[in-house]
Coordinates of C-alpha atoms and ligand atoms in Angstrom, one line a residue:
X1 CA -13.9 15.3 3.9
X2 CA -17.3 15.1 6.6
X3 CA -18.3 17.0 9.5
X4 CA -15.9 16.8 12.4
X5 CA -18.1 14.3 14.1
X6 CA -17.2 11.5 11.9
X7 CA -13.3 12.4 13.5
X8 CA -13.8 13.1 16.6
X9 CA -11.9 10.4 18.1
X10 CA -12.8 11.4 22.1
X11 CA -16.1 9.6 22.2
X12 CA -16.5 6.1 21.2
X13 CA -19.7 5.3 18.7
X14 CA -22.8 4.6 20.3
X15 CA -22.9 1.5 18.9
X16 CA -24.6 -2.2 19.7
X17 CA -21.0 -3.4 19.6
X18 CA -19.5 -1.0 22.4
X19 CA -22.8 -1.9 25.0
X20 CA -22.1 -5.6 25.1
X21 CA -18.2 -5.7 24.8
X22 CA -15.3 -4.6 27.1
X23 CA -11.7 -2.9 27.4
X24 CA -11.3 -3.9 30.8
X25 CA -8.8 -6.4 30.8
X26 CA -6.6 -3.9 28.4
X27 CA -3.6 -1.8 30.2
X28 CA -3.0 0.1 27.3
X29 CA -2.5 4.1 28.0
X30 CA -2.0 6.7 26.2
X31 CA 2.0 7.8 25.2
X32 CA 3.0 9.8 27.9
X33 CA 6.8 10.2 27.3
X34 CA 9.4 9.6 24.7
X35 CA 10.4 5.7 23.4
X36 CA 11.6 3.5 20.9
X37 CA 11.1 0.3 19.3
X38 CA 12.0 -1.3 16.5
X39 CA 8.5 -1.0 14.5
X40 CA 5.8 1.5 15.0
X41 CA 1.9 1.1 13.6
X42 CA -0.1 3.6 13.2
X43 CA -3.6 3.0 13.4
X44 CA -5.4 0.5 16.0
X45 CA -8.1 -1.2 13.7
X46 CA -7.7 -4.9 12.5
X47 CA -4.8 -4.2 10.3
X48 CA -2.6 -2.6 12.8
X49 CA -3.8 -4.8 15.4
X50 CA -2.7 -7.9 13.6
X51 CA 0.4 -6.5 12.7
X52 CA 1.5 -5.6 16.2
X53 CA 0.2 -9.3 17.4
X54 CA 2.4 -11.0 14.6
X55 CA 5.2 -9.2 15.2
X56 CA 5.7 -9.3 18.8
X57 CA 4.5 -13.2 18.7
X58 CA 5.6 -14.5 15.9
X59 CA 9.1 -12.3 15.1
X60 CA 9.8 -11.2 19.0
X61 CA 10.2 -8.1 17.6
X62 CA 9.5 -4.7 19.9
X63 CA 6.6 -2.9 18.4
X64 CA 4.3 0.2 19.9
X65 CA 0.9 1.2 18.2
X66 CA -0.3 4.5 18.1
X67 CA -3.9 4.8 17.3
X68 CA -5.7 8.4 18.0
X69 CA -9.4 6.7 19.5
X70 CA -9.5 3.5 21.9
X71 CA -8.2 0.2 20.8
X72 CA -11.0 -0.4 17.4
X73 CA -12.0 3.5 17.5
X74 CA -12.1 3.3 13.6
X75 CA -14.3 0.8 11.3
X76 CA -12.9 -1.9 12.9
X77 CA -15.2 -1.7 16.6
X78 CA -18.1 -0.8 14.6
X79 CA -18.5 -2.6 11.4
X80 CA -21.2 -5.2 10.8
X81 CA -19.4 -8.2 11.6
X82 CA -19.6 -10.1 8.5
X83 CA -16.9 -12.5 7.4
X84 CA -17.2 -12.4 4.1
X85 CA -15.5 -11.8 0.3
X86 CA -14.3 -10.1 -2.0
X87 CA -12.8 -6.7 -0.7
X88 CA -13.3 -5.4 -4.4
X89 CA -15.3 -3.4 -6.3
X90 CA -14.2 -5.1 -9.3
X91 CA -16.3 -7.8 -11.0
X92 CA -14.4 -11.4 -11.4
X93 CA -14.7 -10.7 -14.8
X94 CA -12.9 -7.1 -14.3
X95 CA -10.8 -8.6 -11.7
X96 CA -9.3 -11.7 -14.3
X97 CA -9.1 -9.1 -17.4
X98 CA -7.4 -6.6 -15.2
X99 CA -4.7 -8.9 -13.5
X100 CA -5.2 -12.3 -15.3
X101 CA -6.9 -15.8 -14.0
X102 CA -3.9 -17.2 -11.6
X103 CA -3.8 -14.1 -9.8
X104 CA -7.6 -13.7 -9.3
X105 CA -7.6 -17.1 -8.0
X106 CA -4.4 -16.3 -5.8
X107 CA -6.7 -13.0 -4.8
X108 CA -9.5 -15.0 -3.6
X109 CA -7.4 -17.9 -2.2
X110 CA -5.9 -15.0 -0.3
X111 CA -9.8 -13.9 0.8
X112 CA -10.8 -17.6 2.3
X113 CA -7.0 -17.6 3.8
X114 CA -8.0 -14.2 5.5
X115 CA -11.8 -16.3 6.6
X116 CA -9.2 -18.9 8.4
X117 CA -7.1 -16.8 10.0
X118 CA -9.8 -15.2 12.0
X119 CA -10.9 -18.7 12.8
X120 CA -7.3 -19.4 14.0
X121 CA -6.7 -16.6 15.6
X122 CA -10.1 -16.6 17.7
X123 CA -9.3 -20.1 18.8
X124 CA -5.2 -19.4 19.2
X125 CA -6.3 -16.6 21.6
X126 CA -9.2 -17.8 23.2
X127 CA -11.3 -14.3 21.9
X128 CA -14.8 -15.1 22.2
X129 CA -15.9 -13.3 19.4
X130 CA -19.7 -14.8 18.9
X131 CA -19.3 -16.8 16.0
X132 CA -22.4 -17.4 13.9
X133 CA -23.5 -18.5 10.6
X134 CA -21.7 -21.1 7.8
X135 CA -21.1 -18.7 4.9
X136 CA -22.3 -16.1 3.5
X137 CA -25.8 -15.6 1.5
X138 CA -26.6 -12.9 -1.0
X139 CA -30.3 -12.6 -2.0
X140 CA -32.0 -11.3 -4.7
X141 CA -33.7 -8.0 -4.5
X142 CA -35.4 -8.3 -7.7
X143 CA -36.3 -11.3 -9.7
X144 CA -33.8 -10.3 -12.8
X145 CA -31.0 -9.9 -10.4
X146 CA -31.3 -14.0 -10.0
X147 CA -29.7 -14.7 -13.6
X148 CA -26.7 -12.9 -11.9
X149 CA -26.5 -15.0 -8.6
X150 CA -26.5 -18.0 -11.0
X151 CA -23.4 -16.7 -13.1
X152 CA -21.9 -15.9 -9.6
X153 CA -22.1 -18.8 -7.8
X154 CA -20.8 -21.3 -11.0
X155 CA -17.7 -18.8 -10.9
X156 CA -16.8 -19.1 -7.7
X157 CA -17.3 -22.9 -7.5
X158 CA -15.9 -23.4 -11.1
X159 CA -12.7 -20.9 -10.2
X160 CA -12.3 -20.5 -6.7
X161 CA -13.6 -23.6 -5.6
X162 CA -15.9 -22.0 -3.2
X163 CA -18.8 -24.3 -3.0
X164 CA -22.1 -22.3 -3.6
X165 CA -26.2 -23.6 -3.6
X166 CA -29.1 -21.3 -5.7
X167 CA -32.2 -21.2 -3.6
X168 CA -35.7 -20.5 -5.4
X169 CA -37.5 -17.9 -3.4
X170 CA -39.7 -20.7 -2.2
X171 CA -36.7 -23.0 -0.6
X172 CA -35.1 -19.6 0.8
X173 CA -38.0 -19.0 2.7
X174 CA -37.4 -22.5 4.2
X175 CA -34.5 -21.9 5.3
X176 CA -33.4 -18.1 5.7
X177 CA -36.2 -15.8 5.0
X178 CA -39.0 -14.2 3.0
X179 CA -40.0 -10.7 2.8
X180 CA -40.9 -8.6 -0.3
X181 CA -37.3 -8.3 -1.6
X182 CA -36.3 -11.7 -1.6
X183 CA -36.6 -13.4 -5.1
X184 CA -34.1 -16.4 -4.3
X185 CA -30.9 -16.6 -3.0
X186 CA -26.9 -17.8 -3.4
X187 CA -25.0 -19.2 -0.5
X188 CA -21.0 -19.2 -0.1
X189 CA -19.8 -22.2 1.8
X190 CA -17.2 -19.4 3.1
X191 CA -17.2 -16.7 5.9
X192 CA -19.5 -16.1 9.1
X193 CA -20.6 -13.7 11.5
X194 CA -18.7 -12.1 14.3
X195 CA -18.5 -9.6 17.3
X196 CA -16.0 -7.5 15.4
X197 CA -15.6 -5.2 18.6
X198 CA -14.7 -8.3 20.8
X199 CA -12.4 -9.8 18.1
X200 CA -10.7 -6.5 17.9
X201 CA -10.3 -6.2 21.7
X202 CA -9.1 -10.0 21.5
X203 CA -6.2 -9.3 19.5
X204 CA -5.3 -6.4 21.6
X205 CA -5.2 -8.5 24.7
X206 CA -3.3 -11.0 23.2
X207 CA -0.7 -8.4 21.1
X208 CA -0.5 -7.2 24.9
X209 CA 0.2 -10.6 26.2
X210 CA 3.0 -11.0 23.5
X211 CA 4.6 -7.7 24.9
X212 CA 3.2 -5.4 22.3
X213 CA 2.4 -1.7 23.9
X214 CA -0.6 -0.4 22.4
X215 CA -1.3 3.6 22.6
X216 CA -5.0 4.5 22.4
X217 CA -5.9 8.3 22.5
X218 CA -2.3 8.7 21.0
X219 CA -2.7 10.6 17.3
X220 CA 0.5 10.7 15.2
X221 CA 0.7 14.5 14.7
X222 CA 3.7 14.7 13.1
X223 CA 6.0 12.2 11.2
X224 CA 9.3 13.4 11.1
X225 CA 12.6 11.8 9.8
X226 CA 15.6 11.8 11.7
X227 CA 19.0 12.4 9.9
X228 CA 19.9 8.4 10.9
X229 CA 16.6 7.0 9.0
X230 CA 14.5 6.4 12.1
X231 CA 10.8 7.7 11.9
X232 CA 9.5 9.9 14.6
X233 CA 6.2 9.7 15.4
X234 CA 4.7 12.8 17.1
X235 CA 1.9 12.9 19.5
X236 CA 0.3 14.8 21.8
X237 CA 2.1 12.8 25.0
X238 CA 5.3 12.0 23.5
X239 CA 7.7 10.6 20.4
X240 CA 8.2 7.2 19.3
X241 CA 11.2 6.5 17.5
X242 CA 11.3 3.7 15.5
X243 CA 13.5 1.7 12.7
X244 CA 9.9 1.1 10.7
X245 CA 6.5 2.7 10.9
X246 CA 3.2 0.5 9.4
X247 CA 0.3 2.9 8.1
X248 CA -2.8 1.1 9.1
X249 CA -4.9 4.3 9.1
X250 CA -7.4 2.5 6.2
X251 CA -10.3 5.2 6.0
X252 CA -9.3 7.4 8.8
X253 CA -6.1 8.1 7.3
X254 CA -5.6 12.2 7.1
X255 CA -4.6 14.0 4.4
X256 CA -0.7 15.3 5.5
X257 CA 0.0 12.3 8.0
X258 CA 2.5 11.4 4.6
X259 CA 3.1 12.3 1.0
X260 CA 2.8 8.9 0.2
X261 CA -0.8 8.4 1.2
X262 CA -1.7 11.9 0.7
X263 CA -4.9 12.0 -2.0
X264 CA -5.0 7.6 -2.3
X265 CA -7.8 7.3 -0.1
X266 CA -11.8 7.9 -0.7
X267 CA -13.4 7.4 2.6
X268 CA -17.2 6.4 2.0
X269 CA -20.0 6.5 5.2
X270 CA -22.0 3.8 5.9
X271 CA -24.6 3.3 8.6
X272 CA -26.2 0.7 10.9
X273 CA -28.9 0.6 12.8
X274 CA -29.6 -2.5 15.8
X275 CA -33.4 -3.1 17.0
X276 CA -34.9 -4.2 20.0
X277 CA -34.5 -8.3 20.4
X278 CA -37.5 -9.3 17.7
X279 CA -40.1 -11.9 19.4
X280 CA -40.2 -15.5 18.0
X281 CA -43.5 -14.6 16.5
X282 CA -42.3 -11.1 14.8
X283 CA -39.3 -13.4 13.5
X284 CA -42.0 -16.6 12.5
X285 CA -44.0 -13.8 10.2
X286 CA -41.0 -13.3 8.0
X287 CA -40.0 -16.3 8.6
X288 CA -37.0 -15.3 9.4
X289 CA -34.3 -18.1 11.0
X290 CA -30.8 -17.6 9.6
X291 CA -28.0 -16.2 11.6
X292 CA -26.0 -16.1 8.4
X293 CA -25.1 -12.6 7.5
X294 CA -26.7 -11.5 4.2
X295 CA -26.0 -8.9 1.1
X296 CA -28.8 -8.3 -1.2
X297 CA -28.1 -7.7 -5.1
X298 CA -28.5 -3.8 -4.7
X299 CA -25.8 -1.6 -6.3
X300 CA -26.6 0.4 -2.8
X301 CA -26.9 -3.0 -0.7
X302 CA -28.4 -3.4 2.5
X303 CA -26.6 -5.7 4.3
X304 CA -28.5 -7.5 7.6
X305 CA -28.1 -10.6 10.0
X306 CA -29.8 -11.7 13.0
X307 CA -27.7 -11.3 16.4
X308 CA -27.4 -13.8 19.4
X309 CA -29.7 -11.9 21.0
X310 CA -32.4 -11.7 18.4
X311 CA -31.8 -8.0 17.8
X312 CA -32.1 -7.5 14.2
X313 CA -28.5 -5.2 12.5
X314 CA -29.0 -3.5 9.4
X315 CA -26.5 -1.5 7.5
X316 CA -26.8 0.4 4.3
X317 CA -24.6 3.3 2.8
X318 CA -24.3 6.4 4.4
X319 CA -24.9 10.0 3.1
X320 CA -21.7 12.3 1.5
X321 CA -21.7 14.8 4.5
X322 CA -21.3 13.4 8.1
X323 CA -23.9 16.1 9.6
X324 CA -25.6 15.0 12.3
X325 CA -29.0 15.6 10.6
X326 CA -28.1 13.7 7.5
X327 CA -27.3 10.8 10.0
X328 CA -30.5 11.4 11.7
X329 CA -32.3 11.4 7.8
X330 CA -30.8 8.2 6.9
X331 CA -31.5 6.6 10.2
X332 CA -35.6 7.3 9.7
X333 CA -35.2 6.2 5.9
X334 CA -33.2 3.0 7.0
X335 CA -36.1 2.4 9.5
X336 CA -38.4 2.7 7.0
X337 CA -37.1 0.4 4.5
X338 CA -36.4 -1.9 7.2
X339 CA -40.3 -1.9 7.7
X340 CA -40.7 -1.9 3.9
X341 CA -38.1 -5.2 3.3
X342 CA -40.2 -7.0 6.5
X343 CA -43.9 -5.7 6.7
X344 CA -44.1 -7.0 9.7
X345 CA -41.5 -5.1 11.5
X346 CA -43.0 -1.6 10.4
X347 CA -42.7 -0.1 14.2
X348 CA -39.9 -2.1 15.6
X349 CA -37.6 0.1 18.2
X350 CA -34.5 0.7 16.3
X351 CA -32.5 0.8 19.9
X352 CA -29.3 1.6 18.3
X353 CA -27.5 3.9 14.9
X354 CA -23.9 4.3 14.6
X355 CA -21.7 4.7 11.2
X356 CA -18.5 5.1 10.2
X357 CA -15.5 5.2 7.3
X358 CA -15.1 2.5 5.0
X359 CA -12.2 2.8 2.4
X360 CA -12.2 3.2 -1.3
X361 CA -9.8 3.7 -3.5
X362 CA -9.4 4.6 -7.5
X363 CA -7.6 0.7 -8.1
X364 CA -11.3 -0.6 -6.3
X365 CA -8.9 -3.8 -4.9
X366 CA -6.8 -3.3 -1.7
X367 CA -3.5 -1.8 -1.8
X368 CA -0.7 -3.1 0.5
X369 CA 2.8 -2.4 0.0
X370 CA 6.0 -0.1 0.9
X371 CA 6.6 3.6 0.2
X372 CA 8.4 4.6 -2.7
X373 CA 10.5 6.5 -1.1
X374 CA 11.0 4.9 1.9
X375 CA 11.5 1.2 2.2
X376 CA 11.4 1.1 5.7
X377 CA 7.2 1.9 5.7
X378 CA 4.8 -0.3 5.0
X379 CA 1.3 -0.5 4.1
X380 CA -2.2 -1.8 4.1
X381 CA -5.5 0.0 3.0
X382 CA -8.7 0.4 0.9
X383 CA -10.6 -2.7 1.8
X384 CA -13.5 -1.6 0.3
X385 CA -16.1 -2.0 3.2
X386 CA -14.8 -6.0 3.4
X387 CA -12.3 -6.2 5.7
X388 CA -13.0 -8.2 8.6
X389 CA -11.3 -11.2 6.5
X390 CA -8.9 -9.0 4.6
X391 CA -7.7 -6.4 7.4
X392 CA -5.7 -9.4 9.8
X393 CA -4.5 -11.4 7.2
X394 CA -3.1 -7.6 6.0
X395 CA -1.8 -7.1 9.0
X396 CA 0.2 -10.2 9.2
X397 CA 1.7 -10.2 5.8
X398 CA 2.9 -6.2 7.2
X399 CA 4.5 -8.3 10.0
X400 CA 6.4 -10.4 7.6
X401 CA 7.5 -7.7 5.2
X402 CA 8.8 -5.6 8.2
X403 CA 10.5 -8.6 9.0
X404 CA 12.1 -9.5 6.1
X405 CA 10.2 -12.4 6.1
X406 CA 8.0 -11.6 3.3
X407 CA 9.2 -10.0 -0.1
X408 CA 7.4 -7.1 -1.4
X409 CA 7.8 -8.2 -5.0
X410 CA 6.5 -11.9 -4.7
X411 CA 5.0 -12.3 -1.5
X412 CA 1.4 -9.5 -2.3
X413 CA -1.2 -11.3 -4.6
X414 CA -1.2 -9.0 -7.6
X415 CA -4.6 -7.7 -7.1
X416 CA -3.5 -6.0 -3.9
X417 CA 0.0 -4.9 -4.6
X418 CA 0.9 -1.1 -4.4
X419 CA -0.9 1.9 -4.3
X420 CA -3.8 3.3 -5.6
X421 CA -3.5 6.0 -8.3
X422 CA -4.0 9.3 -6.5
X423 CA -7.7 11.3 -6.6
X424 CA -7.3 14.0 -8.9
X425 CA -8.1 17.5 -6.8
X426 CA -8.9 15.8 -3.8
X427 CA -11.0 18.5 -2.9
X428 CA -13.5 16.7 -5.4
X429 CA -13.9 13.9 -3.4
X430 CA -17.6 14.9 -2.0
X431 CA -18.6 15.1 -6.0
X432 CA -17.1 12.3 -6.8
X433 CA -18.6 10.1 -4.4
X434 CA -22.5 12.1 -5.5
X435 CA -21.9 11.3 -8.7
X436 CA -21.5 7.8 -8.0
X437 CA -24.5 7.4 -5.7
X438 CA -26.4 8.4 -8.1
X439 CA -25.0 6.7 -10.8
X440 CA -25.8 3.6 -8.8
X441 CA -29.0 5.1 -7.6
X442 CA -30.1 5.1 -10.9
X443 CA -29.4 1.8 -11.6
X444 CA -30.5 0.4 -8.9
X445 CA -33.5 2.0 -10.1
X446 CA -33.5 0.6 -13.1
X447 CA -33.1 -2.7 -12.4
X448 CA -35.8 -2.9 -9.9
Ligands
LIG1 C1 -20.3 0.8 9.3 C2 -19.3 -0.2 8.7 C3 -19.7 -1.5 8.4 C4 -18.8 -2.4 7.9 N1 -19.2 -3.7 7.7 C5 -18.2 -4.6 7.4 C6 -18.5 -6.0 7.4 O1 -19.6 -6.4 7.8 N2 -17.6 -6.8 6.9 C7 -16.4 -6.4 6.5 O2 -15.6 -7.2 6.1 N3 -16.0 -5.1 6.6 C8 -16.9 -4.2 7.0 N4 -16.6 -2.9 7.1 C9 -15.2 -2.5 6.8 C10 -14.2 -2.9 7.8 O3 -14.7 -2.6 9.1 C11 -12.8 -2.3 7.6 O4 -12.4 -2.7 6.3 C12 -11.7 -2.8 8.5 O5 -12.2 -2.7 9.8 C13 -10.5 -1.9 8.3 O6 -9.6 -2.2 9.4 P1 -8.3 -1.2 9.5 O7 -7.6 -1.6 10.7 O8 -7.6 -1.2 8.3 O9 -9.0 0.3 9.7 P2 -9.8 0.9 10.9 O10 -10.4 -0.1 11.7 O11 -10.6 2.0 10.3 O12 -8.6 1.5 11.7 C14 -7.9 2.7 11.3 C15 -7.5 3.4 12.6 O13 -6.5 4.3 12.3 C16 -6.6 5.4 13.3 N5 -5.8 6.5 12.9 C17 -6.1 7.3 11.7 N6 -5.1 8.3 11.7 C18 -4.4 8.2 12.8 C19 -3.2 8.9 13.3 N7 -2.8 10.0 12.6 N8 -2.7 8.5 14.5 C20 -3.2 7.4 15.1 N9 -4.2 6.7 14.7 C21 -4.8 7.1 13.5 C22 -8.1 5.6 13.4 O14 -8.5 6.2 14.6 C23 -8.7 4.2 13.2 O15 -9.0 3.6 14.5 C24 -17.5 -1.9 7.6 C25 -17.1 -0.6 7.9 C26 -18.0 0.2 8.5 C27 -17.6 1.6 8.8

């Protein structure tokens, strides 16, 4: 669907994430020969990461993952980090007419479930993945988008029991920041900040640890079927042959990799940009002081949190081509706004810009499951650009259902289970996804 850049799976994104975190301690190598195992994953983000660590630690079952960059190629090595919820594009009110109360409440006990797991895993593992922040904050870009925050935050305390605090623009500015798109503020007692790259490289090093063999630079080609019912993976370097296969392919996933998956996915750009480390007094004149990662109330959100290191990470949607002059466009306009949100930044070095594929589907909720046609593949995708939570805890419920340990039927909260309806003439999809920027565009216009 974009320019060949976006897929080009040799070079790894020149991100923030990859200059400050390392493989080394990896021996994963590409597939060189034929081999079996009992499951194969496709796909070496969070979701196929998790499942390969579960599976081989928790079910001692033999599993090899086949993923066509480095270990956390895809959105997983270069995402912003943020912990947070929903994975939906659904409102709770479209989320509890759609699939009824219990199950939105079962959804978003799944989503703080996913927030733990991370947690547990980091500290299982010993992955050092720079934890920062307690919760999540969402600020007002506009001063009518606040009557929003307030319905927000009583519904997530009053269904989810997710504690939640409104902030005036005056007490945010105590306490997170000010700037001239901050009109007051919600916090979520839920969800942090991370080094997604080192938490991805963690769980490699400990699926590795567990016996898991993990394949980077190993794309599946070709899935075949073998007249007994085992899969066989193709690549480049060799077969796998395997009892099961997991499709953890999430934005990346290529049209023809499987009937099944062909036309379910919308893959959707979106961009960061990391400056120089700020200096206390560049940070004291927005007053900036909040490591918590932040979404503002934009249809087209910006999404922002102060690293370690005082570098400041900004992300924001991307353009609906994958050139390398629209990236270069939206890097100067993100720039600018940047200077725009926080007068006093106009002119910072913007050190690093990377972007990459986050997942949308037509059911806007995640979609894990098996094949129809094939009950020996499983499924996880479409996190809808949240799925540093979602993606693991994904990955482990894969592990169970490949296991047996996990039913299909009862075992998926509602809001996740099965595919997505297909695109119609995926060929569309570029027009589609216009249509919808500037649907929201508008909006966003509209409402300040
Ligand atoms: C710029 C950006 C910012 C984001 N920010 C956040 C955030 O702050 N918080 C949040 O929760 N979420 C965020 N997301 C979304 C989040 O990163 C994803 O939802 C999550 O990483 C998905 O994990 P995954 O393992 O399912 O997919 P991915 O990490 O995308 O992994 C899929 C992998 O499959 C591989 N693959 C595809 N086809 C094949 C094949 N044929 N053979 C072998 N391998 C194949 C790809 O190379 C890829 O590495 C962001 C995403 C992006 C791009």
């Amino acid at each position: 669907m974009y320019h060949a850049d976006i897929y080009d799976a040799r070079h790894n994104p020149p991100s923030y994430w990859e200059a400050t975190a390392s493989r080394a301690k990896l021996t994963a190598a590409p597939l060189m020969q034929d081999e079996s195992c009992d499951v194969a994953i496709i796909g070496g983000g969070f979701t196929g990461l998790s499942a390969a660590l579960h599976l081989a630690r928790d079910h001692g079952v033999s599993v090899r993952l086949l993923e066509a960059g480095d270990l956390a190629w895809g959105a997983s090595g270069r995402n912003g980090g943020f912990c947070c919820l929903p994975a939906a594009k659904l409102s709770i009110a479209q989320l509890i007419e759609r699939y009824g109360l219990a199950e939105t409440q079962r959804f978003f006990r799944m989503q703080v479930e996913g927030m733990d797991l991370v947690s547990a895993l980091a500290e299982d593992e010993a992955i050092q993945m720079d934890k920062t922040g307690d919760g999540n904050l969402e600020v007002a870009h506009h001063p009518k988008a606040m009557a929003g925050l307030r319905t927000t935050a009583e519904k997530m305390s009053s269904l989810f029991g997710i504690k939640t605090r409104i902030y005036t623009s005056e007490e945010f500015a105590e306490v997170g920041h000010a700037g001239t798109e901050q009109f007051g503020a919600m916090h979520m007692a839920a969800g942090f900040a991370l080094h997604p790259l080192k938490f991805a490289i963690g769980l490699a090093e400990a699926a590795e640890r567990r016996g898991a063999l993990l394949h980077p630079h190993s794309k599946v080609m070709d899935w075949q079927k073998d007249p007994d019912g085992r899969h066989r993976l193709v690549t480049d370097g060799g077969t796998i042959t395997a009892g099961k296969a997991i499709v953890a392919t999430n934005g990346y996933t290529d049209e023809g990799l499987h009937p099944e998956t062909d036309n379910c996915v919308l893959p959707v750009l979106s961009n960061i940009i990391v400056t120089a480390p700020l200096s206390d007094n560049l940070l004291g004149a927005e007053r900036y002081q909040t490591t918590m990662p932040i979404c503002n109330t934009r249809n087209l959100l910006f999404y922002y949190r102060l690293l370690p290191d005082k570098r400041f990470l900004i992300g924001a949607r991307g353009d609906t081509t994958g050139t390398v002059e629209n990236g270069q466009r939206k890097q100067d306009w993100m720039t600018r706004r940047l200077g725009e949100l926080f007068p006093s930044w106009q002119g910072v070095e913007v050190d690093y810009y990377w972007r990459g594929l986050v997942c949308m589907t037509r059911k806007f909720t995640p979609s894990v499951g098996q094949f129809e046609d094939d009950p020996s593949v499983f499924y996880g995708y479409g996190y809808h650009a949240n799925g540093v939570n979602t993606a693991p805890w994904v990955g482990r419920l894969l592990a169970q259902l490949a296991t047996g340990k996990a039913d299909v039927r009862q075992d998926i909260p509602a809001v996740m289970a099965g595919a997505p309806p297909r695109i119609p003439i995926a060929g569309l999809r570029p027009w589609y996804l216009r249509g919808a920027l500037l649907y929201y565009r508008l909006s966003d216009a509209l409402n300040g």
